[in-house]
mmCIF file with all atom_site columns, C-alpha atoms in Angstrom:
data_model
loop_
_atom_site.group_PDB
_atom_site.id
_atom_site.type_symbol
_atom_site.label_atom_id
_atom_site.label_alt_id
_atom_site.label_comp_id
_atom_site.label_asym_id
_atom_site.label_entity_id
_atom_site.label_seq_id
_atom_site.pdbx_PDB_ins_code
_atom_site.Cartn_x
_atom_site.Cartn_y
_atom_site.Cartn_z
_atom_site.occupancy
_atom_site.B_iso_or_equiv
_atom_site.pdbx_formal_charge
_atom_site.auth_seq_id
_atom_site.auth_comp_id
_atom_site.auth_asym_id
_atom_site.auth_atom_id
_atom_site.pdbx_PDB_model_num
ATOM 1   C CA . ALA A 1 1   ? 97.997  66.946 -2.694  1.00 89.00 ? 1121 ALA A CA 1
ATOM 2   C CA . ASP A 1 2   ? 100.741 69.437 -1.795  1.00 90.00 ? 1122 ASP A CA 1
ATOM 3   C CA . PRO A 1 3   ? 99.711  70.960 1.572   1.00 90.00 ? 1123 PRO A CA 1
ATOM 4   C CA . ALA A 1 4   ? 101.052 74.331 0.456   1.00 90.00 ? 1124 ALA A CA 1
ATOM 5   C CA . ARG A 1 5   ? 98.482  74.260 -2.382  1.00 93.00 ? 1125 ARG A CA 1
ATOM 6   C CA . SER A 1 6   ? 95.418  73.325 -0.260  1.00 94.00 ? 1126 SER A CA 1
ATOM 7   C CA . TRP A 1 7   ? 93.101  75.890 1.358   1.00 97.00 ? 1127 TRP A CA 1
ATOM 8   C CA . SER A 1 8   ? 90.435  75.685 3.962   1.00 97.00 ? 1128 SER A CA 1
ATOM 9   C CA . VAL A 1 9   ? 88.023  78.566 3.378   1.00 98.00 ? 1129 VAL A CA 1
ATOM 10  C CA . GLN A 1 10  ? 86.067  80.222 6.229   1.00 97.00 ? 1130 GLN A CA 1
ATOM 11  C CA . ALA A 1 11  ? 83.836  83.260 6.444   1.00 97.00 ? 1131 ALA A CA 1
ATOM 12  C CA . ARG A 1 12  ? 85.445  86.427 7.701   1.00 95.00 ? 1132 ARG A CA 1
ATOM 13  C CA . PHE A 1 13  ? 82.605  87.305 10.082  1.00 95.00 ? 1133 PHE A CA 1
ATOM 14  C CA . PRO A 1 14  ? 79.901  85.169 11.759  1.00 96.00 ? 1134 PRO A CA 1
ATOM 15  C CA . GLY A 1 15  ? 76.589  85.113 9.907   1.00 97.00 ? 1135 GLY A CA 1
ATOM 16  C CA . VAL A 1 16  ? 73.978  83.299 7.962   1.00 97.00 ? 1136 VAL A CA 1
ATOM 17  C CA . ILE A 1 17  ? 74.850  81.782 4.557   1.00 98.00 ? 1137 ILE A CA 1
ATOM 18  C CA . ARG A 1 18  ? 72.438  83.220 2.014   1.00 97.00 ? 1138 ARG A CA 1
ATOM 19  C CA . SER A 1 19  ? 73.695  81.513 -1.112  1.00 97.00 ? 1139 SER A CA 1
ATOM 20  C CA . VAL A 1 20  ? 76.344  79.053 -2.378  1.00 98.00 ? 1140 VAL A CA 1
ATOM 21  C CA . THR A 1 21  ? 77.474  79.368 -5.956  1.00 97.00 ? 1141 THR A CA 1
ATOM 22  C CA . VAL A 1 22  ? 79.865  76.405 -6.405  1.00 97.00 ? 1142 VAL A CA 1
ATOM 23  C CA . GLN A 1 23  ? 79.790  72.642 -6.348  1.00 97.00 ? 1143 GLN A CA 1
ATOM 24  C CA . PRO A 1 24  ? 82.502  69.994 -5.666  1.00 95.00 ? 1144 PRO A CA 1
ATOM 25  C CA . GLY A 1 25  ? 84.562  69.539 -8.818  1.00 93.00 ? 1145 GLY A CA 1
ATOM 26  C CA . ASP A 1 26  ? 84.262  73.149 -9.987  1.00 96.00 ? 1146 ASP A CA 1
ATOM 27  C CA . ARG A 1 27  ? 87.411  74.917 -11.036 1.00 95.00 ? 1147 ARG A CA 1
ATOM 28  C CA . VAL A 1 28  ? 87.738  78.275 -9.416  1.00 97.00 ? 1148 VAL A CA 1
ATOM 29  C CA . ARG A 1 29  ? 90.069  81.206 -9.751  1.00 97.00 ? 1149 ARG A CA 1
ATOM 30  C CA . ALA A 1 30  ? 91.352  83.503 -7.026  1.00 97.00 ? 1150 ALA A CA 1
ATOM 31  C CA . GLY A 1 31  ? 88.702  85.997 -6.126  1.00 97.00 ? 1151 GLY A CA 1
ATOM 32  C CA . ASP A 1 32  ? 85.700  83.965 -7.512  1.00 98.00 ? 1152 ASP A CA 1
ATOM 33  C CA . GLU A 1 33  ? 82.661  84.139 -5.353  1.00 98.00 ? 1153 GLU A CA 1
ATOM 34  C CA . LEU A 1 34  ? 81.938  80.838 -3.498  1.00 98.00 ? 1154 LEU A CA 1
ATOM 35  C CA . ALA A 1 35  ? 79.118  81.969 -1.215  1.00 98.00 ? 1155 ALA A CA 1
ATOM 36  C CA . ARG A 1 36  ? 77.366  85.088 0.165   1.00 98.00 ? 1156 ARG A CA 1
ATOM 37  C CA . VAL A 1 37  ? 76.947  85.569 3.946   1.00 98.00 ? 1157 VAL A CA 1
ATOM 38  C CA . GLU A 1 38  ? 74.803  88.043 5.902   1.00 97.00 ? 1158 GLU A CA 1
ATOM 39  C CA . SER A 1 39  ? 76.777  89.272 8.846   1.00 96.00 ? 1159 SER A CA 1
ATOM 40  C CA . ASP A 1 40  ? 75.132  88.836 12.243  1.00 95.00 ? 1160 ASP A CA 1
ATOM 41  C CA . GLU A 1 41  ? 76.545  92.111 13.443  1.00 94.00 ? 1161 GLU A CA 1
ATOM 42  C CA . SER A 1 42  ? 75.945  94.557 10.587  1.00 94.00 ? 1162 SER A CA 1
ATOM 43  C CA . LEU A 1 43  ? 73.224  92.604 8.723   1.00 94.00 ? 1163 LEU A CA 1
ATOM 44  C CA . THR A 1 44  ? 74.973  93.430 5.477   1.00 96.00 ? 1164 THR A CA 1
ATOM 45  C CA . SER A 1 45  ? 76.052  90.731 3.101   1.00 96.00 ? 1165 SER A CA 1
ATOM 46  C CA . TYR A 1 46  ? 79.545  90.005 1.877   1.00 97.00 ? 1166 TYR A CA 1
ATOM 47  C CA . GLU A 1 47  ? 81.256  87.527 -0.445  1.00 97.00 ? 1167 GLU A CA 1
ATOM 48  C CA . VAL A 1 48  ? 83.264  84.489 0.555   1.00 98.00 ? 1168 VAL A CA 1
ATOM 49  C CA . THR A 1 49  ? 85.836  84.244 -2.215  1.00 98.00 ? 1169 THR A CA 1
ATOM 50  C CA . ALA A 1 50  ? 88.358  81.699 -3.406  1.00 98.00 ? 1170 ALA A CA 1
ATOM 51  C CA . PRO A 1 51  ? 91.904  82.501 -2.051  1.00 97.00 ? 1171 PRO A CA 1
ATOM 52  C CA . ALA A 1 52  ? 93.695  80.885 -4.970  1.00 96.00 ? 1172 ALA A CA 1
ATOM 53  C CA . ASP A 1 53  ? 93.210  79.010 -8.292  1.00 95.00 ? 1173 ASP A CA 1
ATOM 54  C CA . GLY A 1 54  ? 92.225  75.376 -7.887  1.00 94.00 ? 1174 GLY A CA 1
ATOM 55  C CA . VAL A 1 55  ? 89.487  72.734 -7.752  1.00 94.00 ? 1175 VAL A CA 1
ATOM 56  C CA . LEU A 1 56  ? 86.739  72.818 -5.141  1.00 96.00 ? 1176 LEU A CA 1
ATOM 57  C CA . VAL A 1 57  ? 87.069  69.348 -3.519  1.00 94.00 ? 1177 VAL A CA 1
ATOM 58  C CA . GLU A 1 58  ? 84.785  69.864 -0.513  1.00 96.00 ? 1178 GLU A CA 1
ATOM 59  C CA . ARG A 1 59  ? 81.664  71.897 0.180   1.00 97.00 ? 1179 ARG A CA 1
ATOM 60  C CA . LEU A 1 60  ? 80.406  72.084 3.738   1.00 97.00 ? 1180 LEU A CA 1
ATOM 61  C CA . ALA A 1 61  ? 78.095  75.056 3.327   1.00 96.00 ? 1181 ALA A CA 1
ATOM 62  C CA . ASN A 1 62  ? 74.457  75.394 2.419   1.00 97.00 ? 1182 ASN A CA 1
ATOM 63  C CA . ALA A 1 63  ? 72.080  78.329 2.310   1.00 97.00 ? 1183 ALA A CA 1
ATOM 64  C CA . GLY A 1 64  ? 70.405  79.000 5.635   1.00 97.00 ? 1184 GLY A CA 1
ATOM 65  C CA . GLU A 1 65  ? 73.215  77.657 7.772   1.00 97.00 ? 1185 GLU A CA 1
ATOM 66  C CA . GLN A 1 66  ? 75.314  79.632 10.261  1.00 97.00 ? 1186 GLN A CA 1
ATOM 67  C CA . THR A 1 67  ? 79.034  80.048 9.395   1.00 96.00 ? 1187 THR A CA 1
ATOM 68  C CA . SER A 1 68  ? 79.921  79.285 13.062  1.00 90.00 ? 1188 SER A CA 1
ATOM 69  C CA . GLY A 1 69  ? 83.631  79.776 12.504  1.00 91.00 ? 1189 GLY A CA 1
ATOM 70  C CA . ARG A 1 70  ? 84.008  76.502 10.623  1.00 95.00 ? 1190 ARG A CA 1
ATOM 71  C CA . SER A 1 71  ? 85.510  75.551 7.264   1.00 97.00 ? 1191 SER A CA 1
ATOM 72  C CA . LEU A 1 72  ? 83.009  76.055 4.491   1.00 98.00 ? 1192 LEU A CA 1
ATOM 73  C CA . PHE A 1 73  ? 85.012  74.875 1.489   1.00 98.00 ? 1193 PHE A CA 1
ATOM 74  C CA . ARG A 1 74  ? 88.270  73.177 0.609   1.00 97.00 ? 1194 ARG A CA 1
ATOM 75  C CA . ILE A 1 75  ? 90.222  74.089 -2.516  1.00 97.00 ? 1195 ILE A CA 1
ATOM 76  C CA . VAL A 1 76  ? 93.167  72.199 -3.904  1.00 95.00 ? 1196 VAL A CA 1
ATOM 77  C CA . ASP A 1 77  ? 95.570  73.127 -6.635  1.00 95.00 ? 1197 ASP A CA 1
ATOM 78  C CA . LEU A 1 78  ? 96.651  69.839 -8.273  1.00 92.00 ? 1198 LEU A CA 1
ATOM 79  C CA . ARG A 1 79  ? 99.021  71.375 -10.865 1.00 92.00 ? 1199 ARG A CA 1
ATOM 80  C CA . GLN A 1 80  ? 101.772 70.268 -8.565  1.00 93.00 ? 1200 GLN A CA 1
ATOM 81  C CA . VAL A 1 81  ? 101.579 67.170 -6.354  1.00 94.00 ? 1201 VAL A CA 1
ATOM 82  C CA . TRP A 1 82  ? 103.580 65.020 -4.031  1.00 94.00 ? 1202 TRP A CA 1
ATOM 83  C CA . ALA A 1 83  ? 104.421 61.409 -4.812  1.00 95.00 ? 1203 ALA A CA 1
ATOM 84  C CA . THR A 1 84  ? 105.283 59.332 -1.683  1.00 95.00 ? 1204 THR A CA 1
ATOM 85  C CA . LEU A 1 85  ? 107.389 56.303 -2.240  1.00 96.00 ? 1205 LEU A CA 1
ATOM 86  C CA . ARG A 1 86  ? 108.291 53.502 0.073   1.00 96.00 ? 1206 ARG A CA 1
ATOM 87  C CA . VAL A 1 87  ? 112.007 52.748 -0.101  1.00 95.00 ? 1207 VAL A CA 1
ATOM 88  C CA . PHE A 1 88  ? 112.878 49.303 1.356   1.00 92.00 ? 1208 PHE A CA 1
ATOM 89  C CA . PRO A 1 89  ? 116.018 48.523 3.389   1.00 91.00 ? 1209 PRO A CA 1
ATOM 90  C CA . ALA A 1 90  ? 117.881 46.798 0.501   1.00 91.00 ? 1210 ALA A CA 1
ATOM 91  C CA . ASP A 1 91  ? 117.668 50.014 -1.521  1.00 92.00 ? 1211 ASP A CA 1
ATOM 92  C CA . ARG A 1 92  ? 117.930 52.699 1.253   1.00 92.00 ? 1212 ARG A CA 1
ATOM 93  C CA . SER A 1 93  ? 121.737 53.201 0.977   1.00 93.00 ? 1213 SER A CA 1
ATOM 94  C CA . LYS A 1 94  ? 121.385 54.028 -2.776  1.00 92.00 ? 1214 LYS A CA 1
ATOM 95  C CA . VAL A 1 95  ? 118.684 56.688 -2.403  1.00 95.00 ? 1215 VAL A CA 1
ATOM 96  C CA . ARG A 1 96  ? 119.554 60.432 -1.956  1.00 95.00 ? 1216 ARG A CA 1
ATOM 97  C CA . ILE A 1 97  ? 117.783 63.730 -1.986  1.00 96.00 ? 1217 ILE A CA 1
ATOM 98  C CA . GLY A 1 98  ? 118.028 65.255 -5.463  1.00 95.00 ? 1218 GLY A CA 1
ATOM 99  C CA . GLN A 1 99  ? 117.900 62.003 -7.425  1.00 96.00 ? 1219 GLN A CA 1
ATOM 100 C CA . LEU A 1 100 ? 115.669 61.887 -10.507 1.00 95.00 ? 1220 LEU A CA 1
ATOM 101 C CA . VAL A 1 101 ? 112.576 59.723 -10.248 1.00 96.00 ? 1221 VAL A CA 1
ATOM 102 C CA . SER A 1 102 ? 110.357 58.457 -13.090 1.00 93.00 ? 1222 SER A CA 1
ATOM 103 C CA . VAL A 1 103 ? 106.838 57.858 -11.892 1.00 94.00 ? 1223 VAL A CA 1
ATOM 104 C CA . GLU A 1 104 ? 104.478 55.449 -13.573 1.00 93.00 ? 1224 GLU A CA 1
ATOM 105 C CA . SER A 1 105 ? 101.016 54.081 -12.910 1.00 90.00 ? 1225 SER A CA 1
ATOM 106 C CA . ALA A 1 106 ? 100.435 50.621 -11.459 1.00 86.00 ? 1226 ALA A CA 1
ATOM 107 C CA . ALA A 1 107 ? 99.754  49.540 -15.132 1.00 88.00 ? 1227 ALA A CA 1
ATOM 108 C CA . GLY A 1 108 ? 103.157 50.871 -16.278 1.00 86.00 ? 1228 GLY A CA 1
ATOM 109 C CA . GLU A 1 109 ? 102.021 54.129 -17.901 1.00 89.00 ? 1229 GLU A CA 1
ATOM 110 C CA . MET A 1 110 ? 104.628 56.905 -17.617 1.00 90.00 ? 1230 MET A CA 1
ATOM 111 C CA . LEU A 1 111 ? 103.140 59.800 -15.589 1.00 91.00 ? 1231 LEU A CA 1
ATOM 112 C CA . GLY A 1 112 ? 106.018 62.168 -15.073 1.00 92.00 ? 1232 GLY A CA 1
ATOM 113 C CA . GLU A 1 113 ? 109.441 62.851 -13.597 1.00 94.00 ? 1233 GLU A CA 1
ATOM 114 C CA . GLY A 1 114 ? 110.592 64.738 -10.549 1.00 95.00 ? 1234 GLY A CA 1
ATOM 115 C CA . LYS A 1 115 ? 113.365 64.839 -7.948  1.00 96.00 ? 1235 LYS A CA 1
ATOM 116 C CA . ILE A 1 116 ? 113.465 63.478 -4.409  1.00 97.00 ? 1236 ILE A CA 1
ATOM 117 C CA . GLU A 1 117 ? 112.801 66.419 -2.139  1.00 95.00 ? 1237 GLU A CA 1
ATOM 118 C CA . TRP A 1 118 ? 112.677 64.704 1.276   1.00 96.00 ? 1238 TRP A CA 1
ATOM 119 C CA . ILE A 1 119 ? 113.521 61.370 2.907   1.00 96.00 ? 1239 ILE A CA 1
ATOM 120 C CA . ALA A 1 120 ? 112.022 60.431 6.299   1.00 95.00 ? 1240 ALA A CA 1
ATOM 121 C CA . LEU A 1 121 ? 114.359 59.956 9.270   1.00 92.00 ? 1241 LEU A CA 1
ATOM 122 C CA . GLU A 1 122 ? 112.433 57.137 10.759  1.00 93.00 ? 1242 GLU A CA 1
ATOM 123 C CA . ALA A 1 123 ? 111.231 53.706 9.392   1.00 93.00 ? 1243 ALA A CA 1
ATOM 124 C CA . ASN A 1 124 ? 107.672 52.385 9.034   1.00 92.00 ? 1244 ASN A CA 1
ATOM 125 C CA . GLU A 1 125 ? 106.542 49.103 10.673  1.00 92.00 ? 1245 GLU A CA 1
ATOM 126 C CA . ASP A 1 126 ? 107.561 47.208 7.480   1.00 91.00 ? 1246 ASP A CA 1
ATOM 127 C CA . GLN A 1 127 ? 111.038 48.891 7.764   1.00 93.00 ? 1247 GLN A CA 1
ATOM 128 C CA . SER A 1 128 ? 110.470 50.950 4.628   1.00 94.00 ? 1248 SER A CA 1
ATOM 129 C CA . VAL A 1 129 ? 111.366 54.634 4.622   1.00 96.00 ? 1249 VAL A CA 1
ATOM 130 C CA . LEU A 1 130 ? 109.240 57.267 2.918   1.00 96.00 ? 1250 LEU A CA 1
ATOM 131 C CA . ALA A 1 131 ? 110.683 59.455 0.159   1.00 97.00 ? 1251 ALA A CA 1
ATOM 132 C CA . ARG A 1 132 ? 108.807 62.376 -1.343  1.00 96.00 ? 1252 ARG A CA 1
ATOM 133 C CA . VAL A 1 133 ? 108.970 63.518 -4.956  1.00 96.00 ? 1253 VAL A CA 1
ATOM 134 C CA . LEU A 1 134 ? 107.548 66.834 -6.195  1.00 93.00 ? 1254 LEU A CA 1
ATOM 135 C CA . LEU A 1 135 ? 105.806 66.429 -9.564  1.00 94.00 ? 1255 LEU A CA 1
ATOM 136 C CA . ALA A 1 136 ? 104.398 68.847 -12.144 1.00 93.00 ? 1256 ALA A CA 1
ATOM 137 C CA . ASN A 1 137 ? 100.774 67.843 -12.904 1.00 92.00 ? 1257 ASN A CA 1
ATOM 138 C CA . PRO A 1 138 ? 99.453  70.321 -15.462 1.00 90.00 ? 1258 PRO A CA 1
ATOM 139 C CA . ASP A 1 139 ? 96.821  67.938 -16.900 1.00 87.00 ? 1259 ASP A CA 1
ATOM 140 C CA . SER A 1 140 ? 95.763  66.471 -13.541 1.00 83.00 ? 1260 SER A CA 1
ATOM 141 C CA . ARG A 1 141 ? 96.613  62.894 -14.532 1.00 87.00 ? 1261 ARG A CA 1
ATOM 142 C CA . LEU A 1 142 ? 98.002  62.318 -11.053 1.00 90.00 ? 1262 LEU A CA 1
ATOM 143 C CA . LEU A 1 143 ? 95.201  62.159 -8.490  1.00 87.00 ? 1263 LEU A CA 1
ATOM 144 C CA . PRO A 1 144 ? 95.603  62.058 -4.714  1.00 87.00 ? 1264 PRO A CA 1
ATOM 145 C CA . GLY A 1 145 ? 95.325  58.422 -3.579  1.00 90.00 ? 1265 GLY A CA 1
ATOM 146 C CA . MET A 1 146 ? 96.597  56.844 -6.842  1.00 92.00 ? 1266 MET A CA 1
ATOM 147 C CA . ARG A 1 147 ? 98.947  53.885 -6.531  1.00 93.00 ? 1267 ARG A CA 1
ATOM 148 C CA . ILE A 1 148 ? 102.119 54.611 -8.368  1.00 94.00 ? 1268 ILE A CA 1
ATOM 149 C CA . ARG A 1 149 ? 105.607 53.130 -8.905  1.00 93.00 ? 1269 ARG A CA 1
ATOM 150 C CA . GLY A 1 150 ? 108.768 55.172 -8.852  1.00 93.00 ? 1270 GLY A CA 1
ATOM 151 C CA . ARG A 1 151 ? 111.997 54.302 -10.591 1.00 91.00 ? 1271 ARG A CA 1
ATOM 152 C CA . ILE A 1 152 ? 114.854 56.145 -8.891  1.00 93.00 ? 1272 ILE A CA 1
ATOM 153 C CA . ARG A 1 153 ? 117.958 56.906 -11.009 1.00 91.00 ? 1273 ARG A CA 1
ATOM 154 C CA . VAL A 1 154 ? 120.667 56.000 -8.533  1.00 88.00 ? 1274 VAL A CA 1
ATOM 155 C CA . ALA A 1 155 ? 123.674 56.271 -10.992 1.00 85.00 ? 1275 ALA A CA 1
ATOM 156 C CA . GLU A 1 156 ? 124.550 56.912 -14.574 1.00 85.00 ? 1276 GLU A CA 1
ATOM 157 C CA . HIS A 1 157 ? 127.393 55.240 -16.475 1.00 86.00 ? 1277 HIS A CA 1
ATOM 158 C CA . ALA A 1 158 ? 128.531 55.830 -20.047 1.00 90.00 ? 1278 ALA A CA 1
ATOM 159 C CA . VAL A 1 159 ? 129.140 52.539 -21.862 1.00 91.00 ? 1279 VAL A CA 1
ATOM 160 C CA . ASP A 1 160 ? 130.561 51.826 -25.294 1.00 93.00 ? 1280 ASP A CA 1
ATOM 161 C CA . LEU A 1 161 ? 127.914 49.332 -26.302 1.00 95.00 ? 1281 LEU A CA 1
ATOM 162 C CA . ALA A 1 162 ? 124.535 48.185 -24.898 1.00 95.00 ? 1282 ALA A CA 1
ATOM 163 C CA . VAL A 1 163 ? 121.562 46.191 -26.096 1.00 95.00 ? 1283 VAL A CA 1
ATOM 164 C CA . ARG A 1 164 ? 117.950 46.100 -24.960 1.00 94.00 ? 1284 ARG A CA 1
ATOM 165 C CA . ARG A 1 165 ? 117.159 43.412 -22.359 1.00 93.00 ? 1285 ARG A CA 1
ATOM 166 C CA . SER A 1 166 ? 114.412 42.186 -24.613 1.00 90.00 ? 1286 SER A CA 1
ATOM 167 C CA . ALA A 1 167 ? 117.048 41.078 -27.126 1.00 91.00 ? 1287 ALA A CA 1
ATOM 168 C CA . LEU A 1 168 ? 118.566 38.432 -24.819 1.00 92.00 ? 1288 LEU A CA 1
ATOM 169 C CA . GLN A 1 169 ? 117.836 34.736 -25.008 1.00 91.00 ? 1289 GLN A CA 1
ATOM 170 C CA . ARG A 1 170 ? 119.433 31.585 -23.614 1.00 89.00 ? 1290 ARG A CA 1
ATOM 171 C CA . PHE A 1 171 ? 121.022 29.365 -26.324 1.00 84.00 ? 1291 PHE A CA 1
ATOM 172 C CA . ARG A 1 172 ? 122.701 26.190 -25.188 1.00 83.00 ? 1292 ARG A CA 1
ATOM 173 C CA . ASP A 1 173 ? 124.820 27.416 -22.245 1.00 88.00 ? 1293 ASP A CA 1
ATOM 174 C CA . ASP A 1 174 ? 125.136 31.023 -23.394 1.00 92.00 ? 1294 ASP A CA 1
ATOM 175 C CA . THR A 1 175 ? 123.213 34.280 -23.153 1.00 94.00 ? 1295 THR A CA 1
ATOM 176 C CA . VAL A 1 176 ? 122.959 35.446 -26.762 1.00 93.00 ? 1296 VAL A CA 1
ATOM 177 C CA . ALA A 1 177 ? 121.549 38.171 -28.997 1.00 93.00 ? 1297 ALA A CA 1
ATOM 178 C CA . TYR A 1 178 ? 120.674 37.431 -32.632 1.00 89.00 ? 1298 TYR A CA 1
ATOM 179 C CA . ARG A 1 179 ? 122.738 39.457 -35.136 1.00 93.00 ? 1299 ARG A CA 1
ATOM 180 C CA . GLN A 1 180 ? 121.321 39.980 -38.530 1.00 91.00 ? 1300 GLN A CA 1
ATOM 181 C CA . THR A 1 181 ? 123.589 39.608 -41.586 1.00 88.00 ? 1301 THR A CA 1
ATOM 182 C CA . GLY A 1 182 ? 121.581 39.902 -44.801 1.00 88.00 ? 1302 GLY A CA 1
ATOM 183 C CA . ASP A 1 183 ? 118.648 37.497 -44.497 1.00 85.00 ? 1303 ASP A CA 1
ATOM 184 C CA . LEU A 1 184 ? 120.404 35.361 -41.837 1.00 87.00 ? 1304 LEU A CA 1
ATOM 185 C CA . TYR A 1 185 ? 120.310 35.543 -38.023 1.00 86.00 ? 1305 TYR A CA 1
ATOM 186 C CA . GLU A 1 186 ? 123.274 34.395 -36.018 1.00 89.00 ? 1306 GLU A CA 1
ATOM 187 C CA . ALA A 1 187 ? 123.251 33.716 -32.257 1.00 89.00 ? 1307 ALA A CA 1
ATOM 188 C CA . ARG A 1 188 ? 126.071 35.691 -30.762 1.00 93.00 ? 1308 ARG A CA 1
ATOM 189 C CA . PRO A 1 189 ? 127.261 34.688 -27.231 1.00 94.00 ? 1309 PRO A CA 1
ATOM 190 C CA . LEU A 1 190 ? 127.611 37.868 -25.152 1.00 95.00 ? 1310 LEU A CA 1
ATOM 191 C CA . THR A 1 191 ? 129.708 38.884 -22.195 1.00 96.00 ? 1311 THR A CA 1
ATOM 192 C CA . LEU A 1 192 ? 127.560 41.292 -20.221 1.00 95.00 ? 1312 LEU A CA 1
ATOM 193 C CA . GLY A 1 193 ? 128.267 44.156 -17.747 1.00 94.00 ? 1313 GLY A CA 1
ATOM 194 C CA . ARG A 1 194 ? 126.145 46.746 -16.032 1.00 91.00 ? 1314 ARG A CA 1
ATOM 195 C CA . ARG A 1 195 ? 122.345 46.755 -16.472 1.00 89.00 ? 1315 ARG A CA 1
ATOM 196 C CA . ASP A 1 196 ? 119.218 48.695 -15.705 1.00 84.00 ? 1316 ASP A CA 1
ATOM 197 C CA . SER A 1 197 ? 115.556 48.020 -16.303 1.00 79.00 ? 1317 SER A CA 1
ATOM 198 C CA . GLU A 1 198 ? 115.910 48.402 -20.107 1.00 87.00 ? 1318 GLU A CA 1
ATOM 199 C CA . TRP A 1 199 ? 119.525 48.212 -21.210 1.00 92.00 ? 1319 TRP A CA 1
ATOM 200 C CA . ILE A 1 200 ? 122.509 45.843 -20.608 1.00 94.00 ? 1320 ILE A CA 1
ATOM 201 C CA . GLU A 1 201 ? 126.131 46.713 -21.360 1.00 95.00 ? 1321 GLU A CA 1
ATOM 202 C CA . VAL A 1 202 ? 127.871 44.401 -23.893 1.00 96.00 ? 1322 VAL A CA 1
ATOM 203 C CA . LEU A 1 203 ? 131.550 43.768 -23.157 1.00 96.00 ? 1323 LEU A CA 1
ATOM 204 C CA . SER A 1 204 ? 132.080 41.283 -26.043 1.00 95.00 ? 1324 SER A CA 1
ATOM 205 C CA . GLY A 1 205 ? 130.106 39.443 -28.655 1.00 95.00 ? 1325 GLY A CA 1
ATOM 206 C CA . LEU A 1 206 ? 128.828 42.394 -30.684 1.00 94.00 ? 1326 LEU A CA 1
ATOM 207 C CA . THR A 1 207 ? 130.405 45.555 -32.186 1.00 93.00 ? 1327 THR A CA 1
ATOM 208 C CA . VAL A 1 208 ? 129.068 49.035 -32.711 1.00 93.00 ? 1328 VAL A CA 1
ATOM 209 C CA . GLY A 1 209 ? 126.948 49.047 -35.836 1.00 92.00 ? 1329 GLY A CA 1
ATOM 210 C CA . ASP A 1 210 ? 125.767 45.440 -35.653 1.00 94.00 ? 1330 ASP A CA 1
ATOM 211 C CA . VAL A 1 211 ? 122.115 44.987 -36.380 1.00 93.00 ? 1331 VAL A CA 1
ATOM 212 C CA . TYR A 1 212 ? 120.415 42.755 -33.806 1.00 92.00 ? 1332 TYR A CA 1
ATOM 213 C CA . VAL A 1 213 ? 116.930 41.572 -33.001 1.00 89.00 ? 1333 VAL A CA 1
ATOM 214 C CA . ALA A 1 214 ? 115.703 43.920 -30.237 1.00 87.00 ? 1334 ALA A CA 1
ATOM 215 C CA . GLU A 1 215 ? 112.037 42.767 -29.956 1.00 84.00 ? 1335 GLU A CA 1
ATOM 216 C CA . ASN A 1 216 ? 110.416 39.378 -30.163 1.00 79.00 ? 1336 ASN A CA 1
ATOM 217 C CA . SER A 1 217 ? 113.819 37.672 -30.188 1.00 77.00 ? 1337 SER A CA 1
ATOM 218 C CA . TYR A 1 218 ? 112.086 34.560 -28.824 1.00 74.00 ? 1338 TYR A CA 1
ATOM 219 C CA . LEU A 1 219 ? 110.538 34.045 -32.286 1.00 79.00 ? 1339 LEU A CA 1
ATOM 220 C CA . VAL A 1 220 ? 113.935 33.837 -33.879 1.00 78.00 ? 1340 VAL A CA 1
ATOM 221 C CA . LYS A 1 221 ? 115.097 31.474 -31.210 1.00 76.00 ? 1341 LYS A CA 1
ATOM 222 C CA . ALA A 1 222 ? 112.067 29.295 -31.829 1.00 75.00 ? 1342 ALA A CA 1
ATOM 223 C CA . ASP A 1 223 ? 112.807 29.110 -35.565 1.00 72.00 ? 1343 ASP A CA 1
ATOM 224 C CA . ILE A 1 224 ? 116.439 28.206 -34.968 1.00 67.00 ? 1344 ILE A CA 1
ATOM 225 C CA . ASP A 1 225 ? 115.469 25.560 -32.433 1.00 66.00 ? 1345 ASP A CA 1
ATOM 226 C CA . LYS A 1 226 ? 112.899 24.095 -34.880 1.00 65.00 ? 1346 LYS A CA 1
ATOM 227 C CA . ASP A 1 227 ? 115.547 23.983 -37.655 1.00 61.00 ? 1347 ASP A CA 1
ATOM 228 C CA . ASN A 1 228 ? 118.035 22.262 -35.299 1.00 59.00 ? 1348 ASN A CA 1
ATOM 229 C CA . ALA A 1 229 ? 115.330 19.671 -34.359 1.00 53.00 ? 1349 ALA A CA 1
ATOM 230 C CA . ALA A 1 230 ? 114.601 19.013 -38.044 1.00 52.00 ? 1350 ALA A CA 1
ATOM 231 C CA . HIS A 1 231 ? 118.327 18.430 -38.771 1.00 54.00 ? 1351 HIS A CA 1
ATOM 232 C CA . GLU A 1 232 ? 118.653 16.014 -35.898 1.00 55.00 ? 1352 GLU A CA 1
ATOM 233 C CA . HIS A 1 233 ? 115.847 13.843 -37.349 1.00 51.00 ? 1353 HIS A CA 1
#
């Protein structure tokens, strides 16, 4: 949770808590009544109200207790959260404040995008360095304590031609993609350039407009290998 969006709520004056009107998990709006307290000094009652919109995540107050200058409630607004990433030494020189980060769940579900707002100036015991990303979280899909993975965009390059990594197969001694011509598929040896997690630049072997097998290319490879084995017999 963003510390700037977390509130510890106390009573204004010492007294006895007469009623509590909220439970953990309740959504509250600024000004909503959370509890009613009878002042020890004036013996009049007054409201303890929510200081901001958010979710009540902690209730430490019950009717009949003294306020005793302690925190009675904790409210958190999760519409904006921090993602904390561990950047390891091999990648540290590439990471900068302001870079765009795609955040996904441990299962690979895309959860949002944000920018690096802060990078720690000291390393952890495992030599990683913490980087913090501010993320919009309007539907509360991101919950404090979740394990996430961040993909940091360290550079962008315009290329003339690229194919999906899932298109590539090894054929004999070459890396190939399968180009479709009519009903036929041809293994095209490729010369490759820059790459990211999804795309690889093609320097030669295909031209713009070629139709190639982008998904399940291993099935085409298996068919071709089977045909070659049959011919050898």
